[in-house]
Coordinates of C-alpha atoms in Angstrom, one line a residue:
Chain A
M1178 CA -10.6 -30.1 -11.7
S1179 CA -8.5 -27.1 -10.9
L1180 CA -11.5 -24.9 -11.2
F1181 CA -13.4 -27.2 -8.9
I1182 CA -10.7 -27.0 -6.2
E1183 CA -10.6 -23.2 -6.6
R1184 CA -14.3 -22.9 -6.0
L1185 CA -14.2 -25.4 -3.2
V1186 CA -11.6 -23.4 -1.3
N1187 CA -13.3 -20.1 -2.0
G1188 CA -16.6 -21.5 -0.8
L1189 CA -14.9 -22.8 2.4
A1190 CA -13.2 -19.5 3.0
D1191 CA -16.4 -17.4 2.6
G1192 CA -18.2 -20.2 4.5
S1193 CA -15.7 -19.8 7.3
I1194 CA -16.6 -16.1 7.7
Y1195 CA -20.3 -17.0 7.8
A1196 CA -19.5 -19.8 10.2
L1197 CA -17.6 -17.4 12.6
L1198 CA -20.5 -15.0 12.6
A1199 CA -23.0 -17.8 13.0
L1200 CA -20.9 -19.1 16.0
A1201 CA -21.2 -15.7 17.6
L1202 CA -25.0 -15.8 17.1
V1203 CA -25.2 -19.3 18.6
V1204 CA -23.0 -18.4 21.6
V1205 CA -25.5 -15.6 22.5
F1206 CA -28.6 -17.6 21.6
R1207 CA -27.6 -20.5 23.8
S1208 CA -27.1 -18.4 26.9
T1209 CA -29.8 -15.8 26.4
G1210 CA -32.2 -17.2 23.9
Q1211 CA -31.9 -14.0 21.8
L1212 CA -30.9 -13.5 18.2
N1213 CA -28.5 -10.6 18.5
F1214 CA -29.5 -8.4 15.6
A1215 CA -26.6 -6.0 16.4
Q1216 CA -24.0 -8.8 15.9
G1217 CA -23.1 -7.9 12.4
E1218 CA -23.0 -4.1 13.1
I1219 CA -20.7 -4.5 16.0
G1220 CA -18.4 -6.5 13.7
T1221 CA -18.5 -3.6 11.1
L1222 CA -17.6 -1.1 13.9
G1223 CA -14.7 -3.4 14.9
A1224 CA -13.5 -3.5 11.3
F1225 CA -13.4 0.3 11.2
V1226 CA -11.4 0.3 14.5
V1227 CA -9.0 -2.1 12.7
S1228 CA -8.8 0.5 9.9
T1229 CA -8.1 3.4 12.2
L1230 CA -5.4 1.4 14.2
T1231 CA -3.6 0.2 11.1
L1232 CA -3.6 3.7 9.7
S1233 CA -2.0 4.9 12.9
G1234 CA 0.8 2.4 12.2
L1235 CA 0.0 -0.7 14.3
P1236 CA 0.5 -4.1 12.7
V1237 CA -2.7 -5.6 11.3
W1238 CA -2.8 -8.6 13.6
L1239 CA -2.5 -6.4 16.6
S1240 CA -5.1 -4.1 15.4
I1241 CA -7.5 -7.0 14.9
L1242 CA -6.8 -8.2 18.4
L1243 CA -7.4 -4.8 19.9
A1244 CA -10.6 -4.3 17.8
M1245 CA -11.8 -7.7 19.2
V1246 CA -11.4 -6.3 22.7
V1247 CA -13.5 -3.3 21.6
G1248 CA -16.1 -5.7 20.2
F1249 CA -16.0 -7.7 23.5
V1250 CA -16.6 -4.6 25.6
I1251 CA -19.4 -3.2 23.3
S1252 CA -21.2 -6.5 23.1
A1253 CA -20.9 -7.2 26.8
G1254 CA -22.2 -3.7 27.4
V1255 CA -25.2 -4.3 25.2
E1256 CA -26.1 -7.4 27.4
R1257 CA -25.7 -5.5 30.6
V1258 CA -27.2 -2.2 29.8
V1259 CA -29.8 -3.0 27.2
V1260 CA -30.8 -6.7 27.2
R1261 CA -30.9 -7.5 30.9
P1262 CA -32.9 -4.6 32.3
I1263 CA -35.5 -5.1 29.5
E1264 CA -35.6 -8.8 29.7
H1265 CA -36.7 -8.7 33.4
R1266 CA -39.7 -6.6 32.5
N1267 CA -40.6 -7.8 29.0
P1268 CA -38.6 -10.6 27.3
G1269 CA -40.4 -9.9 24.0
A1270 CA -39.2 -6.3 23.9
V1271 CA -35.6 -7.3 23.8
I1272 CA -35.8 -8.1 20.1
V1273 CA -37.0 -4.6 19.4
A1274 CA -34.3 -3.1 21.6
L1275 CA -31.6 -5.2 19.7
I1276 CA -32.9 -3.8 16.4
G1277 CA -32.5 -0.4 18.0
V1278 CA -28.9 -1.2 18.9
F1279 CA -28.4 -2.4 15.3
L1280 CA -29.5 1.0 14.0
A1281 CA -27.6 2.9 16.7
V1282 CA -24.3 1.2 15.9
N1283 CA -24.9 1.5 12.2
Q1284 CA -25.3 5.3 12.6
L1285 CA -22.4 5.6 15.0
V1286 CA -20.1 4.1 12.4
A1287 CA -21.4 6.5 9.7
M1288 CA -20.9 9.4 12.2
F1289 CA -17.3 8.5 13.1
W1290 CA -15.9 7.0 9.9
G1291 CA -18.2 8.5 7.2
V1292 CA -20.0 6.6 4.4
D1293 CA -17.2 6.3 1.9
A1294 CA -15.8 2.8 1.2
R1295 CA -12.2 2.2 2.2
G1296 CA -9.8 -0.6 1.9
L1297 CA -8.5 -2.7 4.8
P1298 CA -5.1 -4.4 4.7
N1299 CA -5.2 -8.2 4.9
V1300 CA -3.6 -9.9 7.9
F1301 CA -2.4 -12.6 5.5
P1302 CA 0.0 -12.1 2.6
D1303 CA -2.2 -10.9 -0.3
Q1304 CA 0.0 -9.6 -3.1
A1305 CA -0.6 -10.8 -6.7
D1306 CA 1.9 -13.6 -6.4
D1307 CA 0.8 -14.9 -2.9
F1308 CA -0.8 -18.1 -3.9
V1309 CA 0.0 -21.8 -3.6
T1310 CA -0.9 -24.5 -6.1
I1311 CA -3.1 -27.3 -4.9
F1312 CA -4.0 -30.0 -7.5
G1313 CA -3.1 -27.5 -10.2
A1314 CA -5.4 -24.9 -8.8
P1315 CA -3.9 -21.5 -7.8
I1316 CA -5.2 -20.8 -4.3
R1317 CA -4.7 -17.5 -2.6
V1318 CA -2.8 -17.7 0.7
A1319 CA -5.3 -15.2 2.3
R1320 CA -8.2 -17.6 1.5
L1321 CA -6.4 -20.5 3.2
G1322 CA -5.6 -18.2 6.1
V1323 CA -9.3 -17.5 6.7
I1324 CA -10.1 -21.2 6.8
G1325 CA -7.1 -21.6 9.2
V1326 CA -8.5 -18.9 11.5
L1327 CA -11.9 -20.7 11.7
I1328 CA -10.1 -23.9 12.7
V1329 CA -8.1 -22.1 15.4
V1330 CA -11.1 -20.3 16.7
L1331 CA -13.0 -23.6 16.8
L1332 CA -10.2 -25.3 18.7
L1333 CA -9.9 -22.5 21.2
L1334 CA -13.7 -22.5 21.8
W1335 CA -13.7 -26.2 22.2
L1336 CA -11.0 -26.0 24.8
M1337 CA -12.7 -23.2 26.6
F1338 CA -16.1 -24.9 26.7
N1339 CA -14.8 -28.3 27.6
K1340 CA -11.7 -27.8 29.6
T1341 CA -12.1 -24.6 31.7
R1342 CA -14.2 -23.7 34.6
I1343 CA -15.8 -20.7 32.9
G1344 CA -16.6 -22.9 29.9
L1345 CA -18.4 -25.3 32.2
A1346 CA -20.3 -22.5 33.7
M1347 CA -21.3 -21.2 30.3
R1348 CA -22.6 -24.6 29.3
A1349 CA -24.5 -24.8 32.6
V1350 CA -26.0 -21.3 32.2
A1351 CA -27.0 -22.2 28.6
N1352 CA -28.8 -25.3 29.9
N1353 CA -30.5 -24.0 33.1
Q1354 CA -30.0 -20.6 34.6
E1355 CA -32.0 -21.2 37.7
S1356 CA -29.9 -24.3 38.6
S1357 CA -26.7 -22.4 37.7
N1358 CA -27.6 -19.8 40.2
L1359 CA -28.3 -22.5 42.8
V1360 CA -24.8 -24.1 42.4
G1361 CA -23.2 -20.7 43.0
I1362 CA -22.5 -19.6 39.4
R1363 CA -22.8 -15.8 38.9
V1364 CA -25.2 -16.1 36.0
G1365 CA -25.0 -12.3 35.2
T1366 CA -21.2 -12.4 34.8
I1367 CA -21.4 -15.5 32.6
L1368 CA -23.9 -13.8 30.3
V1369 CA -21.8 -10.7 30.0
V1370 CA -18.7 -12.9 29.1
G1371 CA -20.8 -14.9 26.6
W1372 CA -22.0 -11.8 24.8
G1373 CA -18.5 -10.2 24.9
L1374 CA -17.0 -13.4 23.4
A1375 CA -19.6 -13.2 20.6
G1376 CA -18.8 -9.6 20.0
A1377 CA -15.1 -10.4 19.7
I1378 CA -15.8 -13.2 17.2
G1379 CA -18.0 -11.0 15.2
V1380 CA -15.3 -8.4 14.9
L1381 CA -12.8 -11.1 13.7
A1382 CA -15.3 -12.2 11.0
A1383 CA -15.7 -8.6 9.8
A1384 CA -11.9 -8.0 9.8
L1385 CA -11.4 -11.1 7.7
L1386 CA -14.1 -10.2 5.3
A1387 CA -13.4 -6.5 4.8
P1388 CA -10.1 -6.7 2.8
S1389 CA -11.9 -8.6 -0.1
A1390 CA -15.3 -7.1 0.3
G1391 CA -14.3 -3.5 0.9
L1392 CA -15.0 -1.7 4.2
T1393 CA -18.3 0.2 4.2
G1394 CA -21.0 0.8 6.8
T1395 CA -23.0 -2.0 5.3
L1396 CA -20.2 -4.5 5.3
M1397 CA -21.9 -7.0 7.5
L1398 CA -25.5 -6.7 6.4
G1399 CA -25.5 -9.5 3.9
P1400 CA -23.2 -11.7 5.9
F1401 CA -25.3 -11.2 9.0
L1402 CA -28.4 -12.4 7.2
L1403 CA -26.5 -15.4 5.7
A1404 CA -25.0 -16.2 9.1
S1405 CA -28.5 -16.1 10.7
V1406 CA -29.7 -18.6 8.0
A1407 CA -26.6 -20.7 8.8
A1408 CA -27.3 -20.7 12.5
V1409 CA -30.9 -21.7 12.0
L1410 CA -29.9 -24.2 9.4
G1411 CA -27.4 -25.9 11.8
G1412 CA -29.7 -25.5 14.8
L1413 CA -29.6 -22.3 16.8
D1414 CA -28.2 -23.9 20.0
S1415 CA -25.5 -25.9 18.3
P1416 CA -21.9 -24.5 17.7
V1417 CA -21.2 -27.5 15.4
G1418 CA -24.4 -26.7 13.5
A1419 CA -23.4 -23.1 13.1
V1420 CA -20.1 -24.1 11.5
V1421 CA -21.6 -26.7 9.2
G1422 CA -24.4 -24.2 8.3
G1423 CA -21.9 -21.5 7.5
L1424 CA -19.8 -23.8 5.3
I1425 CA -22.9 -25.1 3.5
I1426 CA -23.8 -21.5 2.6
G1427 CA -20.3 -20.6 1.5
L1428 CA -20.1 -23.7 -0.7
T1429 CA -23.6 -23.2 -2.1
E1430 CA -22.6 -19.7 -3.0
A1431 CA -19.4 -20.7 -4.7
F1432 CA -20.8 -23.7 -6.6
M1433 CA -24.1 -22.0 -7.5
V1434 CA -22.4 -19.0 -9.1
G1435 CA -19.8 -21.3 -10.7
Y1436 CA -21.9 -24.1 -12.0
V1437 CA -25.5 -23.2 -12.3
D1438 CA -25.7 -20.7 -15.2
F1439 CA -29.3 -19.5 -14.6
L1440 CA -28.7 -18.8 -10.9
G1441 CA -26.5 -15.7 -10.5
A1442 CA -25.0 -14.4 -7.2
D1443 CA -28.2 -12.4 -6.7
M1444 CA -30.2 -15.6 -6.4
L1445 CA -28.2 -16.7 -3.3
F1446 CA -30.8 -15.5 -0.8
P1447 CA -33.8 -17.1 -2.5
V1448 CA -31.9 -20.4 -2.9
M1449 CA -30.8 -20.4 0.7
L1450 CA -34.3 -19.7 1.8
V1451 CA -35.5 -22.8 -0.1
I1452 CA -32.7 -24.9 1.4
L1453 CA -33.6 -23.6 4.9
L1454 CA -37.3 -24.3 4.4
V1455 CA -36.6 -27.9 3.3
V1456 CA -34.3 -28.5 6.2
L1457 CA -36.6 -27.1 8.8
L1458 CA -39.6 -29.1 7.4
L1459 CA -37.6 -32.3 7.8
R1460 CA -35.8 -31.3 11.0
P1461 CA -37.5 -28.5 12.8
S1462 CA -34.7 -27.9 15.2
G1463 CA -32.1 -27.6 12.5
L1464 CA -29.4 -30.1 11.4
F1465 CA -27.6 -30.3 14.7
G1466 CA -30.1 -28.5 17.1
S1467 CA -31.0 -30.5 20.1
E1468 CA -34.5 -31.9 20.4
R1469 CA -34.4 -32.0 24.1
V1470 CA -34.5 -35.5 25.5
E1471 CA -35.7 -35.6 29.1
R1472 CA -37.1 -38.4 31.1
V1473 CA -39.2 -37.7 34.1
Chain B
M312 CA -32.9 -22.7 70.4
S313 CA -32.0 -20.0 67.9
G314 CA -28.9 -19.3 70.0
D315 CA -27.0 -22.3 68.7
A316 CA -29.1 -23.1 65.6
L317 CA -27.3 -23.6 62.3
L318 CA -30.1 -21.9 60.4
A319 CA -32.3 -19.4 62.2
V320 CA -35.1 -17.7 60.2
T321 CA -37.2 -15.0 61.8
G322 CA -40.1 -13.1 60.3
L323 CA -39.4 -14.3 56.8
T324 CA -41.7 -12.5 54.3
A325 CA -41.4 -13.1 50.6
G326 CA -43.5 -13.3 47.4
Y327 CA -43.6 -12.5 43.8
G328 CA -44.1 -8.9 42.8
P329 CA -47.1 -7.5 44.7
V330 CA -48.2 -10.9 45.9
E331 CA -47.0 -11.9 49.3
V332 CA -46.7 -15.6 49.7
L333 CA -45.0 -16.0 53.0
H334 CA -46.3 -14.0 56.0
G335 CA -43.5 -13.9 58.5
L336 CA -42.1 -17.4 59.1
D337 CA -40.0 -18.4 62.1
F338 CA -38.1 -21.6 62.0
T339 CA -34.7 -23.1 62.9
V340 CA -32.6 -26.0 61.8
G341 CA -30.1 -27.3 64.4
E342 CA -26.7 -28.8 63.7
G343 CA -27.1 -32.4 62.5
E344 CA -30.8 -32.2 62.4
I345 CA -33.4 -33.0 59.7
V346 CA -36.2 -30.5 59.8
V347 CA -39.3 -31.0 57.6
I348 CA -41.7 -28.2 56.5
L349 CA -44.9 -30.0 55.6
G350 CA -47.3 -28.2 53.3
A351 CA -49.9 -28.8 50.6
N352 CA -49.7 -27.4 47.1
G353 CA -49.6 -23.6 47.2
A354 CA -48.7 -23.5 50.9
G355 CA -45.4 -21.7 50.1
K356 CA -42.9 -24.5 50.3
T357 CA -40.9 -23.6 47.2
T358 CA -41.1 -19.9 48.0
T359 CA -39.6 -20.7 51.4
M360 CA -36.7 -22.5 49.8
R361 CA -36.1 -19.8 47.2
A362 CA -36.2 -17.1 49.9
V363 CA -33.6 -18.9 52.1
S364 CA -31.3 -19.5 49.1
G365 CA -31.5 -15.9 48.0
M366 CA -33.3 -16.5 44.7
I367 CA -36.1 -14.1 45.4
P368 CA -36.3 -10.8 47.3
R369 CA -37.2 -11.3 51.0
Q370 CA -37.7 -9.5 54.3
G371 CA -36.9 -10.7 57.7
T372 CA -33.6 -12.2 58.9
V373 CA -31.9 -15.4 57.8
E374 CA -28.9 -16.3 60.0
F375 CA -26.6 -19.1 59.0
G376 CA -23.9 -20.2 61.5
G377 CA -24.5 -17.0 63.4
V378 CA -23.9 -14.9 60.2
D379 CA -26.7 -12.7 58.8
I380 CA -27.2 -13.9 55.2
S381 CA -30.5 -12.1 54.7
G382 CA -29.2 -9.8 52.0
A383 CA -26.7 -12.2 50.4
K384 CA -26.8 -13.3 46.7
P385 CA -27.4 -16.9 45.8
D386 CA -23.7 -17.6 45.0
A387 CA -22.6 -16.1 48.3
I388 CA -25.1 -18.3 50.2
V389 CA -23.7 -21.4 48.4
R390 CA -20.2 -20.4 49.4
A391 CA -21.4 -19.9 53.0
G392 CA -22.4 -23.6 53.1
V393 CA -26.1 -23.8 52.1
S394 CA -26.9 -25.9 49.1
Q395 CA -30.2 -26.6 47.4
V396 CA -31.8 -29.6 45.6
P397 CA -34.4 -27.7 43.6
Q398 CA -37.9 -28.8 43.0
G399 CA -38.1 -31.0 39.8
R400 CA -34.4 -31.8 40.4
G401 CA -33.1 -29.1 38.1
T402 CA -30.3 -31.2 36.7
F403 CA -28.4 -29.8 33.7
T404 CA -30.0 -32.2 31.2
D405 CA -27.7 -31.4 28.3
L406 CA -24.6 -31.9 30.4
T407 CA -23.1 -35.2 31.4
V408 CA -23.5 -36.6 34.9
E409 CA -19.8 -35.7 35.6
D410 CA -20.3 -32.2 34.3
N411 CA -23.3 -31.8 36.5
L412 CA -21.2 -32.8 39.6
E413 CA -18.4 -30.5 38.5
C414 CA -20.9 -27.7 38.3
G415 CA -22.0 -28.6 41.9
G416 CA -18.4 -28.1 43.0
Y417 CA -18.1 -24.8 41.1
T418 CA -17.7 -22.8 44.3
V419 CA -15.0 -25.1 45.8
K420 CA -11.5 -23.7 45.6
G421 CA -9.0 -26.4 44.7
S422 CA -9.4 -29.9 43.5
I423 CA -12.8 -31.6 43.6
A424 CA -11.5 -35.0 42.4
E425 CA -11.9 -36.5 45.9
D426 CA -15.4 -35.2 46.2
L427 CA -16.3 -36.8 42.9
E428 CA -15.0 -40.2 44.0
R429 CA -16.7 -39.8 47.3
W430 CA -20.2 -39.2 45.9
Y431 CA -19.7 -41.7 43.1
G432 CA -19.0 -44.1 46.0
V433 CA -22.3 -43.2 47.7
F434 CA -24.2 -43.3 44.3
P435 CA -22.6 -46.1 42.3
R436 CA -25.4 -45.7 39.6
L437 CA -24.0 -42.2 38.9
A438 CA -20.5 -43.6 38.5
E439 CA -21.7 -46.1 35.9
R440 CA -23.4 -43.2 34.0
R441 CA -20.8 -40.5 34.4
D442 CA -20.5 -39.9 30.7
Q443 CA -24.2 -40.0 29.9
K444 CA -26.2 -36.8 29.5
A445 CA -28.2 -36.2 32.7
G446 CA -31.4 -35.9 30.7
S447 CA -31.2 -39.5 29.8
L448 CA -31.3 -40.7 33.4
S449 CA -34.5 -41.9 35.0
G450 CA -36.3 -39.6 37.5
G451 CA -34.9 -41.4 40.5
E452 CA -31.4 -41.3 39.1
Q453 CA -31.8 -37.6 38.3
Q454 CA -32.9 -37.0 41.9
M455 CA -29.8 -38.8 43.2
L456 CA -27.7 -36.7 40.8
A457 CA -29.4 -33.5 42.2
V458 CA -28.5 -34.5 45.7
A459 CA -24.9 -35.5 44.8
R460 CA -24.5 -32.2 42.9
A461 CA -25.7 -30.2 45.9
M462 CA -23.3 -32.1 48.1
M463 CA -20.3 -31.3 45.8
S464 CA -20.2 -27.7 47.2
R465 CA -19.3 -29.2 50.6
P466 CA -22.4 -27.6 52.3
K467 CA -23.3 -27.7 56.0
L468 CA -27.0 -27.4 55.3
L469 CA -28.9 -29.1 52.5
L470 CA -32.2 -27.7 51.3
C471 CA -34.4 -30.2 49.6
D472 CA -37.5 -28.9 47.7
E473 CA -40.1 -31.7 47.5
P474 CA -37.6 -34.5 46.7
S475 CA -40.4 -37.1 46.5
L476 CA -42.2 -35.2 43.7
G477 CA -42.9 -37.5 40.7
L478 CA -41.0 -40.5 42.1
A479 CA -42.4 -44.0 42.6
P480 CA -42.9 -44.9 46.3
L481 CA -40.0 -47.4 46.3
I482 CA -37.6 -44.9 44.8
T483 CA -38.8 -42.3 47.3
K484 CA -38.1 -44.7 50.1
E485 CA -34.6 -45.2 48.8
L486 CA -34.1 -41.5 48.5
F487 CA -35.2 -40.8 52.1
K488 CA -32.8 -43.4 53.2
V489 CA -30.0 -41.6 51.4
L490 CA -31.1 -38.3 53.0
G491 CA -31.1 -40.0 56.5
N492 CA -27.6 -41.3 55.8
L493 CA -26.4 -37.8 55.0
R494 CA -27.4 -36.8 58.5
D495 CA -26.2 -40.0 60.3
E496 CA -23.0 -40.7 58.4
H497 CA -21.9 -37.3 57.0
G498 CA -23.1 -35.1 59.8
M499 CA -25.3 -33.0 57.5
S500 CA -28.2 -30.8 58.5
L501 CA -31.2 -30.9 56.2
L502 CA -34.2 -28.7 55.7
I503 CA -36.8 -30.6 53.6
V504 CA -40.1 -29.2 52.4
E505 CA -42.6 -32.0 51.5
Q506 CA -46.2 -32.9 51.1
N507 CA -45.4 -36.6 51.5
A508 CA -46.2 -36.5 55.3
G509 CA -45.7 -40.2 56.1
M510 CA -42.2 -40.7 54.9
S511 CA -40.9 -37.2 55.6
L512 CA -42.2 -37.1 59.2
A513 CA -40.8 -40.5 59.9
L514 CA -37.4 -39.2 58.9
A515 CA -37.7 -35.8 60.6
D516 CA -36.2 -34.8 63.9
R517 CA -38.6 -31.8 64.0
A518 CA -41.2 -30.5 61.7
Y519 CA -43.3 -27.5 60.9
V520 CA -46.7 -27.4 59.2
L521 CA -47.0 -24.6 56.6
E522 CA -50.5 -23.4 55.5
T523 CA -51.0 -20.5 53.1
G524 CA -47.8 -18.9 54.0
S525 CA -47.9 -19.3 57.8
I526 CA -46.6 -21.9 60.2
V527 CA -49.6 -23.4 62.0
A528 CA -48.1 -26.2 63.9
T529 CA -44.7 -27.5 65.0
G530 CA -43.4 -30.5 66.9
T531 CA -41.2 -33.5 66.6
G532 CA -41.8 -35.8 63.6
D533 CA -43.4 -38.4 65.7
E534 CA -45.7 -35.9 67.5
L535 CA -47.0 -34.6 64.2
L536 CA -47.4 -38.1 62.8
A537 CA -49.6 -38.9 65.7
D538 CA -51.6 -35.7 65.4
D539 CA -55.2 -36.2 64.1
T540 CA -55.5 -33.1 62.1
I541 CA -52.2 -33.8 60.3
K542 CA -53.4 -37.4 59.6
E543 CA -56.6 -36.1 58.1
A544 CA -55.0 -33.3 56.0
Y545 CA -51.9 -35.0 54.8
L546 CA -52.3 -38.7 55.2
G547 CA -55.9 -39.1 54.1
V548 CA -56.7 -41.0 57.3
V549 CA -60.1 -40.2 58.8
N550 CA -60.8 -41.2 62.3

């Protein structure tokens, strides 16, 4: 029982990070219809910014917030400088450009921070004795903290999308850009904000992952792939789907490694691929993706 | 006329890339007037609407309330008081009816609660369905929603792009009654592009006939309704 609880919490904590990253992908996809290949790398860059800031003496939480601002600016800049000018001329080329951004950011990180792994302090208490006991299972506080962050982010996003003017505009732009323009929404501004938001969330995910995974230039490669699977699994246009997809992957990872002897951690990607395939065969638009209903 | 017209368009040229669709249109819409631009498929009706509302690059002058809005962006034109009901309704299908209306009032500073109640009063069907997704409404209801949404920005001029498209004749009749009421009871000015000549000309104070990007005839609604060439081309009546 206690082992089960431990695996459950670990799965949810890892899943929360995938969910955050998947959320970022979905926010961009809903507004622009693009899979942001650079999402993970912008997160990695943000995690290195956190490292630099904490080394200069700032508290970890403040460093993360500042790095999220950096992530916001970079991601917003990618939309404005790379995506939009290309999209007008050739929408198909955007995907290639984003792979270019992925490589560029990846190399920038190596240039500024080198290729050696470094540690990143945890924003939550993470000493040897920082755990609580739930149903007899020792659960690290930092793991619960990650799950808590996901819940807070979800709450804030829900409030923003449903209770604010800019959130309404973001939903409108995601649904119909032409009509958004016609009701007087500055679509360009909304797209920039959406991408920026995604960038900030991506940095948060990376900063939560780095303390346990170790901070290297390839920190977000695997998580980005898993988050992409999570987003597609949940339905690329559904924030709820992104979260559910992320948690499913986290839990699959934890339980598979824990309970299925012949499937090691290395088998996670093949297993996820099989799950993804089955889900998409049964529900082509993902678990929560909208099959557009429209009467004429 | 153009001295006191609400909307005065002169030499309007527009198109897509190298293709010029409109070849120098001149038309006006007066205060409290319904003006119809009649045209067949491909005449340039939608392009005219998109050019006036700033959605595509255009040449020539567009004056609204005496102010030159030729170079203004779409959101600035909405703020100036020109609102559009796009072709095919363009409702936000994934958003609720109420969210759609709130989007319509996006440019309004301050509370839009009264506007909501006002248009729910005019369109009680929308009030009943305020929490439904707009995509689940019937075509007629969506068209009403598109009109109500456009009115939420408190415009002085309403642009309607083929409002009768895809609607059953009875619904179209109801819709045109609503559009007439906007003029008669709310003091609105309307510019409607249509190919449904019978109903739109009956409603229009004045009308223009648009053919392959040029205006070829103009007159009052009744005059054009009585015109033999119009009858033949748009009403299928052969004398």
